[in-house]
Coordinates of C-alpha atoms in Angstrom, one line a residue:
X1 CA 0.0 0.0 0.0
X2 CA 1.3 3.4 -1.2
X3 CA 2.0 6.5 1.3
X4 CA 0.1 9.4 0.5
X5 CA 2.9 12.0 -0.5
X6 CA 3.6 14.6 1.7
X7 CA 3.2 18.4 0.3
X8 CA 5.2 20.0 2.7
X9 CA 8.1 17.5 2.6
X10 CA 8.5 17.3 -1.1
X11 CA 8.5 21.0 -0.9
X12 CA 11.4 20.7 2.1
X13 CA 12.8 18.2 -0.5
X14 CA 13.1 20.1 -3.2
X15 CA 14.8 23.0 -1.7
X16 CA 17.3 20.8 0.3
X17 CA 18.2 18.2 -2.3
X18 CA 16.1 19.5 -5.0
X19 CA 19.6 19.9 -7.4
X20 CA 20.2 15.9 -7.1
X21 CA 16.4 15.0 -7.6
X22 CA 15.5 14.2 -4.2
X23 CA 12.0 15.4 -4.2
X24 CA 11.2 13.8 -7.6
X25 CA 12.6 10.5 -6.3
X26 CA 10.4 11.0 -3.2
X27 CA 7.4 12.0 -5.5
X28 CA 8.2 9.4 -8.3
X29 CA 9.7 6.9 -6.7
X30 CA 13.6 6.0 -7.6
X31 CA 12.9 4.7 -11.6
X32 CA 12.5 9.0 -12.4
X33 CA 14.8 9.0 -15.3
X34 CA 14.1 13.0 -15.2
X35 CA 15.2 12.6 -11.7
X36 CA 18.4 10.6 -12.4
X37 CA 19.0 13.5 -14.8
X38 CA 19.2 16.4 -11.9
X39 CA 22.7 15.5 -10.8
X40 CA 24.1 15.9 -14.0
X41 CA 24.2 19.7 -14.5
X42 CA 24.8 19.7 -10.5
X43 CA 28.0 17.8 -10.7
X44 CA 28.8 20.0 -13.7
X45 CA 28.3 23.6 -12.0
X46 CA 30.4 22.3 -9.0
X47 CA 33.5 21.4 -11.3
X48 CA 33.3 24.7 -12.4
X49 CA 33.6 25.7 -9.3
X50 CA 36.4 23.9 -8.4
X51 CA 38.1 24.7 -11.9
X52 CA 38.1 28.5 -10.4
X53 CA 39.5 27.9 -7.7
X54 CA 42.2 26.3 -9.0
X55 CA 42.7 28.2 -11.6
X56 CA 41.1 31.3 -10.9
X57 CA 38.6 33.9 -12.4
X58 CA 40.1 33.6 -16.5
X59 CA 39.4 29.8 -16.7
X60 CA 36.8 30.2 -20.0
X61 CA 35.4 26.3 -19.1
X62 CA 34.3 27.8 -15.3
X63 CA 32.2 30.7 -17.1
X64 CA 29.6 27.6 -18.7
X65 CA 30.1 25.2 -15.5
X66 CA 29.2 27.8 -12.8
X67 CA 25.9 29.1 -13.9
X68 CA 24.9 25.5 -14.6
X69 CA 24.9 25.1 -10.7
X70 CA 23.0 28.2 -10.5
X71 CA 20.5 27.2 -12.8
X72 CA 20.0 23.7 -11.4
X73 CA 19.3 25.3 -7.7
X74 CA 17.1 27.9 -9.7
X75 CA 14.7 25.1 -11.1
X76 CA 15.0 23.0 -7.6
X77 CA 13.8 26.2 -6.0
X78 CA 11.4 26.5 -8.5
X79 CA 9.9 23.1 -8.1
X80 CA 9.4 24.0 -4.6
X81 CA 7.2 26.8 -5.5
X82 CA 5.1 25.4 -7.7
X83 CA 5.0 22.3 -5.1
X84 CA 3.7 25.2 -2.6
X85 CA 1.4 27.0 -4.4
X86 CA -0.8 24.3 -5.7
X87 CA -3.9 23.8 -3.6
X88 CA -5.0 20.5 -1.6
X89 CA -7.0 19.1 -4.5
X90 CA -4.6 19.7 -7.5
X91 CA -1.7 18.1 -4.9
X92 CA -3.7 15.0 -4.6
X93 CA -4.9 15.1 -8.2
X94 CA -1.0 14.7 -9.0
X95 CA 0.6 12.9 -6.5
X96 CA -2.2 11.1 -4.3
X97 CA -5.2 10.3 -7.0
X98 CA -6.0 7.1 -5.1
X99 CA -6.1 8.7 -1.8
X100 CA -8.2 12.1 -2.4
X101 CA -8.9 14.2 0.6
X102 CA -6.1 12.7 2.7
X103 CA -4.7 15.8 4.1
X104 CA -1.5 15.2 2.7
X105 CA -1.5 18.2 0.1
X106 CA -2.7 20.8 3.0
X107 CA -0.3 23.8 3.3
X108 CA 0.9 24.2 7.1
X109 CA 3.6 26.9 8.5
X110 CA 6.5 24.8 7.5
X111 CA 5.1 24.6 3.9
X112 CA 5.2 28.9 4.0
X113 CA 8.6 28.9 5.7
X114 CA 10.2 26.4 2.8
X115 CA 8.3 28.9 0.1
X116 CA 10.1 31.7 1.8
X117 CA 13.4 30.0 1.7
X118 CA 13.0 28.6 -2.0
X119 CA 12.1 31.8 -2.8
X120 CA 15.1 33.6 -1.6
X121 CA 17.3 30.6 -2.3
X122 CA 16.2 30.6 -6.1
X123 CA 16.5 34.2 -6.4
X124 CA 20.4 34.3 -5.1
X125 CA 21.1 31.4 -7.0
X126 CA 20.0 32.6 -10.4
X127 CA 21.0 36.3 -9.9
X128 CA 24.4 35.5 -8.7
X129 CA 25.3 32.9 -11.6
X130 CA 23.6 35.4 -14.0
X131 CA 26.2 38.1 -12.8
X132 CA 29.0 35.9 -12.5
X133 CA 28.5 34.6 -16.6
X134 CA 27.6 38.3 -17.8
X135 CA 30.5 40.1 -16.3
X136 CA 33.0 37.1 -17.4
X137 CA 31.5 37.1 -21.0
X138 CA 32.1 41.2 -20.8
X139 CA 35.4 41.2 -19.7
X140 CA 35.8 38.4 -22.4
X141 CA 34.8 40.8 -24.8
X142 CA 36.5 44.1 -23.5
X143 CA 40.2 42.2 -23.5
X144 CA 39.5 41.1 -27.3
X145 CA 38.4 44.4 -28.1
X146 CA 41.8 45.8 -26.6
X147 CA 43.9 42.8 -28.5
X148 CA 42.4 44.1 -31.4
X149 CA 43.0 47.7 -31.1
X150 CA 46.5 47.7 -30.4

């Protein structure tokens, strides 16, 4: 017999672990191919982040690999959003249809509190590897300009 899923811990999931696929695998179960795929991207951002630290800010590979993190958390966060939005009815329509009315999709203070988080969480995420890819592809451009020129 199935467990009714949780709203406000696949919400929790999602902004926690939502970057490796923990709320899909949670929602889904563990055959999610889409959730299989979250890690991927993930794994990629953090190389990039290891790339600059080891070979600092100029390292052209880190300026694609970085914001891949970003956007991964982005997504996560929004996930957890749309988890928190959706009413009791449309939550067991998706995840519960054979247990309707089981109190499972209800939103509670912890389910507001993880929408807060997710929603400052996905914000800094995306605006931060947004700025960090922009000003790396404009210095890009500003040193070529100045290799031509001279």
């Amino acid at each position: 017999m199935a467990h009714a899923k949780n709203k406000t811990v696949a919400v929790w999931l999602a902004l926690v672990g939502g970057s490796l696929g923990l709320h899909r695998f949670y929602l889904r179960g563990l055959g999610d191919w889409v959730g299989w795929l979250h890690p991927v991207p993930t794994a990629l951002g953090w190389y990039g982040v290891e790339r600059v630290l080891a070979y600092g800010q100029d390292d052209k590979l880190s300026w694609v690999l970085i914001p891949l993190l970003g956007m991964s958390i982005a997504a996560a966060c929004l996930t957890g959003i749309v988890y928190a939005l959706s009413d009791a009815e449309k939550w067991d329509g998706w995840f519960n249809p054979s247990k309707p009315g089981s109190g499972s999709g209800r939103t509670n203070w912890l389910t507001i509190i993880a929408l807060v988080m997710a929603l400052l969480t996905g914000t800094i995420a995306f605006m931060g590897s947004l700025a960090f890819g922009i000003q790396r592809y404009f210095e890009y451009q500003i040193e070529e300009a100045r290799k031509i020129s001279q």
